[in-house]
Short mmCIF file of C-alpha atoms in Angstrom, two decimals:
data_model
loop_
_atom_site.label_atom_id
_atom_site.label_comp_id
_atom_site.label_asym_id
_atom_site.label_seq_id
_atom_site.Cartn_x
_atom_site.Cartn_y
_atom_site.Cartn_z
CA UNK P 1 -1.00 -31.62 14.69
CA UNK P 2 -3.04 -34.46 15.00
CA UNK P 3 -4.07 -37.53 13.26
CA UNK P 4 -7.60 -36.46 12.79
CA UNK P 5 -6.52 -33.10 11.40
CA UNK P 6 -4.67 -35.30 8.47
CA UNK P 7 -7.73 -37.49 7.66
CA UNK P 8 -9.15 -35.28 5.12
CA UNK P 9 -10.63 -37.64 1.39
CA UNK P 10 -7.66 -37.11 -0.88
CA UNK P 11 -10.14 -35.74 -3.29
CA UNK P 12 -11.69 -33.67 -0.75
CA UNK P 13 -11.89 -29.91 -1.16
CA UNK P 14 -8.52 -29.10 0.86
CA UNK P 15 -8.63 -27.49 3.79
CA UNK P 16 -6.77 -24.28 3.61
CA UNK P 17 -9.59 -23.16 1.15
CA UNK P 18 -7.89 -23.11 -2.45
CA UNK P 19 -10.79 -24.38 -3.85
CA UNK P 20 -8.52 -27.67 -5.04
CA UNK P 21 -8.52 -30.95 -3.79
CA UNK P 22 -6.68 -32.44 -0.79
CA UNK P 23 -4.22 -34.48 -2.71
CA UNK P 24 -3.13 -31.39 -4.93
CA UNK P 25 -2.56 -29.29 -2.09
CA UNK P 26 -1.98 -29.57 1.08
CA UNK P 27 -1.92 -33.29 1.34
CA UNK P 28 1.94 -33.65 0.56
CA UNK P 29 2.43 -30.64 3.74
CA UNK P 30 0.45 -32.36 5.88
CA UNK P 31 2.50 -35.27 5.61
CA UNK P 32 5.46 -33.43 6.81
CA UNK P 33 4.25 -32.12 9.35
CA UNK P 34 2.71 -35.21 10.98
CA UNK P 35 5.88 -37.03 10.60
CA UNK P 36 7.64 -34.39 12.43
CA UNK P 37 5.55 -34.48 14.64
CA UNK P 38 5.71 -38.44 15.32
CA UNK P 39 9.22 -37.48 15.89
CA UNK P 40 8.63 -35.23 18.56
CA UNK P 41 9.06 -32.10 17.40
CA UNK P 42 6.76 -29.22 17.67
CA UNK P 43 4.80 -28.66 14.67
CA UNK P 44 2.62 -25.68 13.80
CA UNK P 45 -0.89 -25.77 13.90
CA UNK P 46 -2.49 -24.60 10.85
CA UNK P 47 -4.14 -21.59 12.51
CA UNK P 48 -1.04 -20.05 12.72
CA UNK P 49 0.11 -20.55 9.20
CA UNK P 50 -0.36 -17.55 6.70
CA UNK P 51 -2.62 -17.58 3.75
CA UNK P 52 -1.24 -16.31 0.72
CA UNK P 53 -4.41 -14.05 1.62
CA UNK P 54 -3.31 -12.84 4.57
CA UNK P 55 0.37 -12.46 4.31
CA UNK P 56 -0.90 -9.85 1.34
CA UNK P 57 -2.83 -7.46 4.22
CA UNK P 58 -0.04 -8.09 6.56
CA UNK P 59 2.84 -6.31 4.25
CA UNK P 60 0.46 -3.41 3.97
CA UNK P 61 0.47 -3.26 7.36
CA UNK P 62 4.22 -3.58 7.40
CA UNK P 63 4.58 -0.47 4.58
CA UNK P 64 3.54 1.62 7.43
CA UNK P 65 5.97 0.09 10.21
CA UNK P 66 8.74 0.72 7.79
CA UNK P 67 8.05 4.01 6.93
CA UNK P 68 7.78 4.69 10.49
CA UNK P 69 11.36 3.67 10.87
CA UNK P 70 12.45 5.34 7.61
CA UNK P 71 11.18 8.87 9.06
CA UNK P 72 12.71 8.12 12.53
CA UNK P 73 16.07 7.67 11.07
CA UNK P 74 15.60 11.14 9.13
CA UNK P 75 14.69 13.29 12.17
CA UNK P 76 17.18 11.11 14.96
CA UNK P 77 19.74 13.07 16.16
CA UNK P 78 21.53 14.34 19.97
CA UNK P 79 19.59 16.93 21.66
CA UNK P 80 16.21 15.17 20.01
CA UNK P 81 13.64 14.18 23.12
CA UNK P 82 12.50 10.74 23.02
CA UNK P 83 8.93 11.50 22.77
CA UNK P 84 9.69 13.41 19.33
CA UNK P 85 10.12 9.79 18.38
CA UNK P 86 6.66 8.92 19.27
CA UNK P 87 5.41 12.14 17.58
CA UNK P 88 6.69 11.03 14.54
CA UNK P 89 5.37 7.75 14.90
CA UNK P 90 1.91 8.66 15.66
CA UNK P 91 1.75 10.93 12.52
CA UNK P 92 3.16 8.76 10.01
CA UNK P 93 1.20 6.08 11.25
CA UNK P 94 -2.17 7.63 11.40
CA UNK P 95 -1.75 9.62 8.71
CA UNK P 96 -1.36 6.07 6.46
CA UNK P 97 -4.26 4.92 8.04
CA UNK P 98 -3.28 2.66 10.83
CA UNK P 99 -3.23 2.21 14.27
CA UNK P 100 -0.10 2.06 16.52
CA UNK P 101 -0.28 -1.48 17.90
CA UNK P 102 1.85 -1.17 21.11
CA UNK P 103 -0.51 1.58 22.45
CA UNK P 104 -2.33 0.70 25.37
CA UNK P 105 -1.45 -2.70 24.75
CA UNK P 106 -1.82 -4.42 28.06
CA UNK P 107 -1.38 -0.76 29.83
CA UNK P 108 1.72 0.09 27.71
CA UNK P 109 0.65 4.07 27.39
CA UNK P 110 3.06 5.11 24.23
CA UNK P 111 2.89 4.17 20.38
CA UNK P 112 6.39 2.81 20.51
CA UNK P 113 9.38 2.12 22.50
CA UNK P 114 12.61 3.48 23.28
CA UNK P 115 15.40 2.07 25.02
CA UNK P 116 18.31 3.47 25.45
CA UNK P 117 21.99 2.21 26.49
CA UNK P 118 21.51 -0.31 29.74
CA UNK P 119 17.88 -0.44 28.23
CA UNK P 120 17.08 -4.07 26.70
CA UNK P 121 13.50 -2.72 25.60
CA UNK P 122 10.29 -1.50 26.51
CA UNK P 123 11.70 2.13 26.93
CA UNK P 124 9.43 4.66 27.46
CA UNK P 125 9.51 7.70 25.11
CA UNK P 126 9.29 10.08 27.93
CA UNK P 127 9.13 13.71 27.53
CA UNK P 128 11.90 14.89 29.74
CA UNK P 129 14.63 12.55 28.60
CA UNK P 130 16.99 13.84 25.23
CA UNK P 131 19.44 12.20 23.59
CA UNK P 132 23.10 12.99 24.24
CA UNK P 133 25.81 12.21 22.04
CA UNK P 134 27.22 8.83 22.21
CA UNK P 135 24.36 6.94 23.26
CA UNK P 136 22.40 3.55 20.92
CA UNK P 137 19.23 3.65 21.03
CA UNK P 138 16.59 1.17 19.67
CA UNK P 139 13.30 2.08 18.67
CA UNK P 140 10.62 -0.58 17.94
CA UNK P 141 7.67 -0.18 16.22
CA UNK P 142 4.35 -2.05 15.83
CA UNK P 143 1.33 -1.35 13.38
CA UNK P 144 -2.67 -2.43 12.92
CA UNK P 145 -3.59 -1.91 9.96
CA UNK P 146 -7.67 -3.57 9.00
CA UNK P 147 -6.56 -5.95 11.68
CA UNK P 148 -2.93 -7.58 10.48
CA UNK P 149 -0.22 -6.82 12.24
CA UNK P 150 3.63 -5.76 11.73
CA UNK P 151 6.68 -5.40 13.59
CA UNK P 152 10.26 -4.27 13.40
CA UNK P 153 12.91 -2.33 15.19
CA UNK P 154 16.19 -0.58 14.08
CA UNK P 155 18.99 0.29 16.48
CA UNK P 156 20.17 4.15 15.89
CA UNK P 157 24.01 5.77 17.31
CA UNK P 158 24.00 9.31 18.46
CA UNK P 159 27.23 11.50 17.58
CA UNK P 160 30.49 10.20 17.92
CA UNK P 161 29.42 6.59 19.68
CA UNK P 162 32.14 4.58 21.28
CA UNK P 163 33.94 1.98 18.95
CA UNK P 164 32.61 -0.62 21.98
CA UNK P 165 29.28 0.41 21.81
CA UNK P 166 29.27 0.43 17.94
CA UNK P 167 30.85 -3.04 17.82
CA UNK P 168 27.82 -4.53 19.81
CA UNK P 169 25.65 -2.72 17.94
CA UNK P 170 27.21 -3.83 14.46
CA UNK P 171 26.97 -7.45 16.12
CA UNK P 172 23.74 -7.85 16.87
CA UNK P 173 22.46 -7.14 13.63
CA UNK P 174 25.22 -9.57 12.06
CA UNK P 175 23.95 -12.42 14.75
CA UNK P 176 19.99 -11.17 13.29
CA UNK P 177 20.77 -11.52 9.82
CA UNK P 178 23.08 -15.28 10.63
CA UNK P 179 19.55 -16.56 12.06
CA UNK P 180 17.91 -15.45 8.50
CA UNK P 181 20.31 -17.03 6.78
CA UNK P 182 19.15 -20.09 8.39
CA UNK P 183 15.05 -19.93 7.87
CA UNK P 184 14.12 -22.33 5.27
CA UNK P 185 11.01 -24.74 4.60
CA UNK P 186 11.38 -27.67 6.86
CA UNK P 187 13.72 -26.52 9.12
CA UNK P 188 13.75 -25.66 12.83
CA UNK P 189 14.02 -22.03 15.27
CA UNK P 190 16.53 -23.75 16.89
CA UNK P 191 18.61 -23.85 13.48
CA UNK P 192 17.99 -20.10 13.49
CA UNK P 193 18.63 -19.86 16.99
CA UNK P 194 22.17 -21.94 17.22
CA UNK P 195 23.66 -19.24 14.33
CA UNK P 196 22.29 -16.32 16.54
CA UNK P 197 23.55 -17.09 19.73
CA UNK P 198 26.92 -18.39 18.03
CA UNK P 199 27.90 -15.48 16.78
CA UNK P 200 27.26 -13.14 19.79
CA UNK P 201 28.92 -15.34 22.17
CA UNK P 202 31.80 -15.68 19.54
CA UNK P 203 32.45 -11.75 20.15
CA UNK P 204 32.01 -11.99 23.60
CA UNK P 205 28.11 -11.17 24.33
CA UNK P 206 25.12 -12.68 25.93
CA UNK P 207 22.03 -13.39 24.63
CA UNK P 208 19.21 -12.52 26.78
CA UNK P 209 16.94 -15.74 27.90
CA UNK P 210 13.43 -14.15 29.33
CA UNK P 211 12.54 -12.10 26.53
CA UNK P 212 12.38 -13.29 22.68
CA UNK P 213 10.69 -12.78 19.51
CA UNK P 214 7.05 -14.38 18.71
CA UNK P 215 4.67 -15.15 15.91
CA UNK P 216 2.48 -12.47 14.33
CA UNK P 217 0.38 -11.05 11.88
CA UNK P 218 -3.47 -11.81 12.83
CA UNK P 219 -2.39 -11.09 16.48
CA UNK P 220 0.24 -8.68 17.89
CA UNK P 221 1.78 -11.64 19.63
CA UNK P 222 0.92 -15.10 18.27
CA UNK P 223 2.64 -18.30 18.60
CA UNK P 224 5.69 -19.50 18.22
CA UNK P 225 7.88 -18.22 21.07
CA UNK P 226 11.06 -17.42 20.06
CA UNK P 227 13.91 -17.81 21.87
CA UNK P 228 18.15 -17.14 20.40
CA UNK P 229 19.55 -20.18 22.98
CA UNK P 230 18.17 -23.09 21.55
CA UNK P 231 20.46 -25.38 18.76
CA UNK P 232 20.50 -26.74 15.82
CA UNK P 233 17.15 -29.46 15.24
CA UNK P 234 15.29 -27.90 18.30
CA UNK P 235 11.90 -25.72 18.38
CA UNK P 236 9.10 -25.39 16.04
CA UNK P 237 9.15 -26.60 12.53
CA UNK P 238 9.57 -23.84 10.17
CA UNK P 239 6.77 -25.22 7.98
CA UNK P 240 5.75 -22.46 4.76
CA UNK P 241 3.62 -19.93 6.19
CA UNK P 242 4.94 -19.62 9.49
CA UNK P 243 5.44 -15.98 10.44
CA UNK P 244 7.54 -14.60 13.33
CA UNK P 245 10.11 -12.24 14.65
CA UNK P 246 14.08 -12.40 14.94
CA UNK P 247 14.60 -9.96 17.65
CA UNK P 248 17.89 -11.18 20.00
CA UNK P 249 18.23 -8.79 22.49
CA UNK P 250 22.41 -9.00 23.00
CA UNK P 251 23.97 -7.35 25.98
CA UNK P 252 27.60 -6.02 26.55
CA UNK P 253 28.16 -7.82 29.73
CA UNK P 254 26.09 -9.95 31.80
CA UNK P 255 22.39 -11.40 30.14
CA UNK P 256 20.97 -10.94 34.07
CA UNK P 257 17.81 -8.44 33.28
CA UNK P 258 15.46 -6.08 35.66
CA UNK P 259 12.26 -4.78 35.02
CA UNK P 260 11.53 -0.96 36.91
CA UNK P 261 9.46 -1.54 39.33
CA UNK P 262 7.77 1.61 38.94
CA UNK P 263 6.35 1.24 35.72
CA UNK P 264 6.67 -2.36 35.33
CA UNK P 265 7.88 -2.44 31.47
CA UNK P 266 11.28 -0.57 31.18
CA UNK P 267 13.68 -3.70 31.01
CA UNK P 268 17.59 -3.26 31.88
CA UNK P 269 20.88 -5.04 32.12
CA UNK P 270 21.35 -6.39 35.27
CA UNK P 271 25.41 -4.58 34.99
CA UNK P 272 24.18 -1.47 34.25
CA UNK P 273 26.06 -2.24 30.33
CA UNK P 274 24.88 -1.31 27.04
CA UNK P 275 22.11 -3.69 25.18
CA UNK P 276 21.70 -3.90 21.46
CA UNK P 277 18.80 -4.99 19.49
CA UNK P 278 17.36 -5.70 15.71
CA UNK P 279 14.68 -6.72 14.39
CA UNK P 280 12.50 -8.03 11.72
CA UNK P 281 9.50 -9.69 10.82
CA UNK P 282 10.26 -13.17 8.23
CA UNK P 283 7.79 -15.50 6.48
CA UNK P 284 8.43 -18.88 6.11
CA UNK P 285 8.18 -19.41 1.77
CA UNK P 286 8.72 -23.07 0.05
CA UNK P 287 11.55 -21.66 -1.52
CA UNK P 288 13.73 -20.20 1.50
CA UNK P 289 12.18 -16.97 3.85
CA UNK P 290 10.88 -13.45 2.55
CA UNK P 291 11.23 -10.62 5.64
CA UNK P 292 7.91 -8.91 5.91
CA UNK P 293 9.09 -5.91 7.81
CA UNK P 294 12.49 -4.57 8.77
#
């Protein structure tokens, strides 16, 4: 944010496009945001914010990412190959009319990802690998739909899962749903961020550092970066409108991560331990935080 972005006639039109002057809209936000800013704080830019418009489209895209989700956890079970999983995604999502977003995304050659165990994410759905009893898996899906994007994951146990495994999964989505808690108007990622981390670390996890969560909705991956290892005050400004993922990826043992060098996108612990991961997609409201997709 910038001072010239601010210097808008009080009884201007405002610039978000209500239709209503500067000083009944967005002149009061603005404010906020530049004093952050003077503070030293990152601030959003107002590209990245979310119309009332647009976050509207975007849910209809995310109606289709959940339902993904909802049919995976009908059909999941041991013996299942992984690319039944991208079956089903494909079908439910073209069949609602969208597009599966991680599909050839930057070479990535499957319409969503699978990772298993020692896999932190990007796990190919390949044909010749079935799921055996006792094993987590986290599937992750992305959808287009008219151009807005959505994104969530769910993590899934296979048979009779070990009460270690099932602990780190039953973690991770307690340290996910701690960093909700803490997205409100006006506060910071880091504040979201400091209850994440806290709580893994509390039960004896790490909380992997390369790979986070990230704005979205007109893009597949917009700004902010988010990262689970920041604290309290620290970050972006969680002004209203602001859009992103809470994804921590939280590992059993060591947070040291490897990408195969073969394919260059399956990502796994460093230990050879199980990973665990969650996520959702949350606005930023005045009132508190609404998620988007889950």
């Amino acid at each position: 944010m910038t001072v010239k972005q601010i210097k808008i006639g009080r009884n201007d039109p405002c610039w978000c496009g209500s239709g209503k002057k500067y000083k009944q809209c967005h002149e009061a936000f603005d404010k906020k945001i530049y004093s952050a800013a003077l503070e030293g704080h990152t601030v959003p830019s107002r590209e990245i914010l979310k119309t009332p418009e647009q976050v509207e489209m975007i849910k209809k895209s995310a109606v289709i990412n959940v339902a993904c989700l909802d049919a995976i956890a009908e059909e999941i079970k041991e013996g299942m190959k992984l690319s039944k999983i991208n079956d089903i995604v494909n079908e439910v999502t073209r069949s609602m009319g969208g597009i599966p977003a991680p599909l050839n995304y930057e070479g990535y050659p499957y319409s969503v990802c699978t990772s298993v165990n020692d896999q932190v994410c990007h796990g190919f759905p390949w044909d010749d690998v079935y799921l055996e009893d006792g094993d987590i898996v986290n599937c992750d899906c992305s959808t287009i739909l008219d151009g807005y994007f959505s994104d969530s994951s769910r993590m899934f146990m296979i048979g009779n899962v070990s009460d270690e495994a099932r602990k780190l999964v039953e973690v991770t989505k307690e340290a996910m749903m701690k960093g909700l808690d803490e997205v409100k108007p006006w506060g910071f990622l880091g504040d979201m961020a400091e209850a994440v981390h806290t709580h893994a670390e509390a039960n004896g996890y790490s909380v992997v550092r390369e790979i986070g969560g990230h704005g979205i909705g007109l893009e597949f991956h917009e700004e902010p970066w988010v990262g689970y290892l920041s604290n309290r005050g620290e970050d972006m400004l969680m002004a209203p409108g602001l859009m992103f993922t809470i994804e921590p990826m939280i590992n059993m043992g060591t947070s040291q991560i490897y990408t195969d060098k073969e394919n260059g996108w399956e990502v796994y612990t460093m230990d050879g331990k199980p990973s665990a991961q969650w996520e959702i997609q949350v606005l930023v409201t005045e009132t508190g935080h609404e998620v988007i997709s889950w």
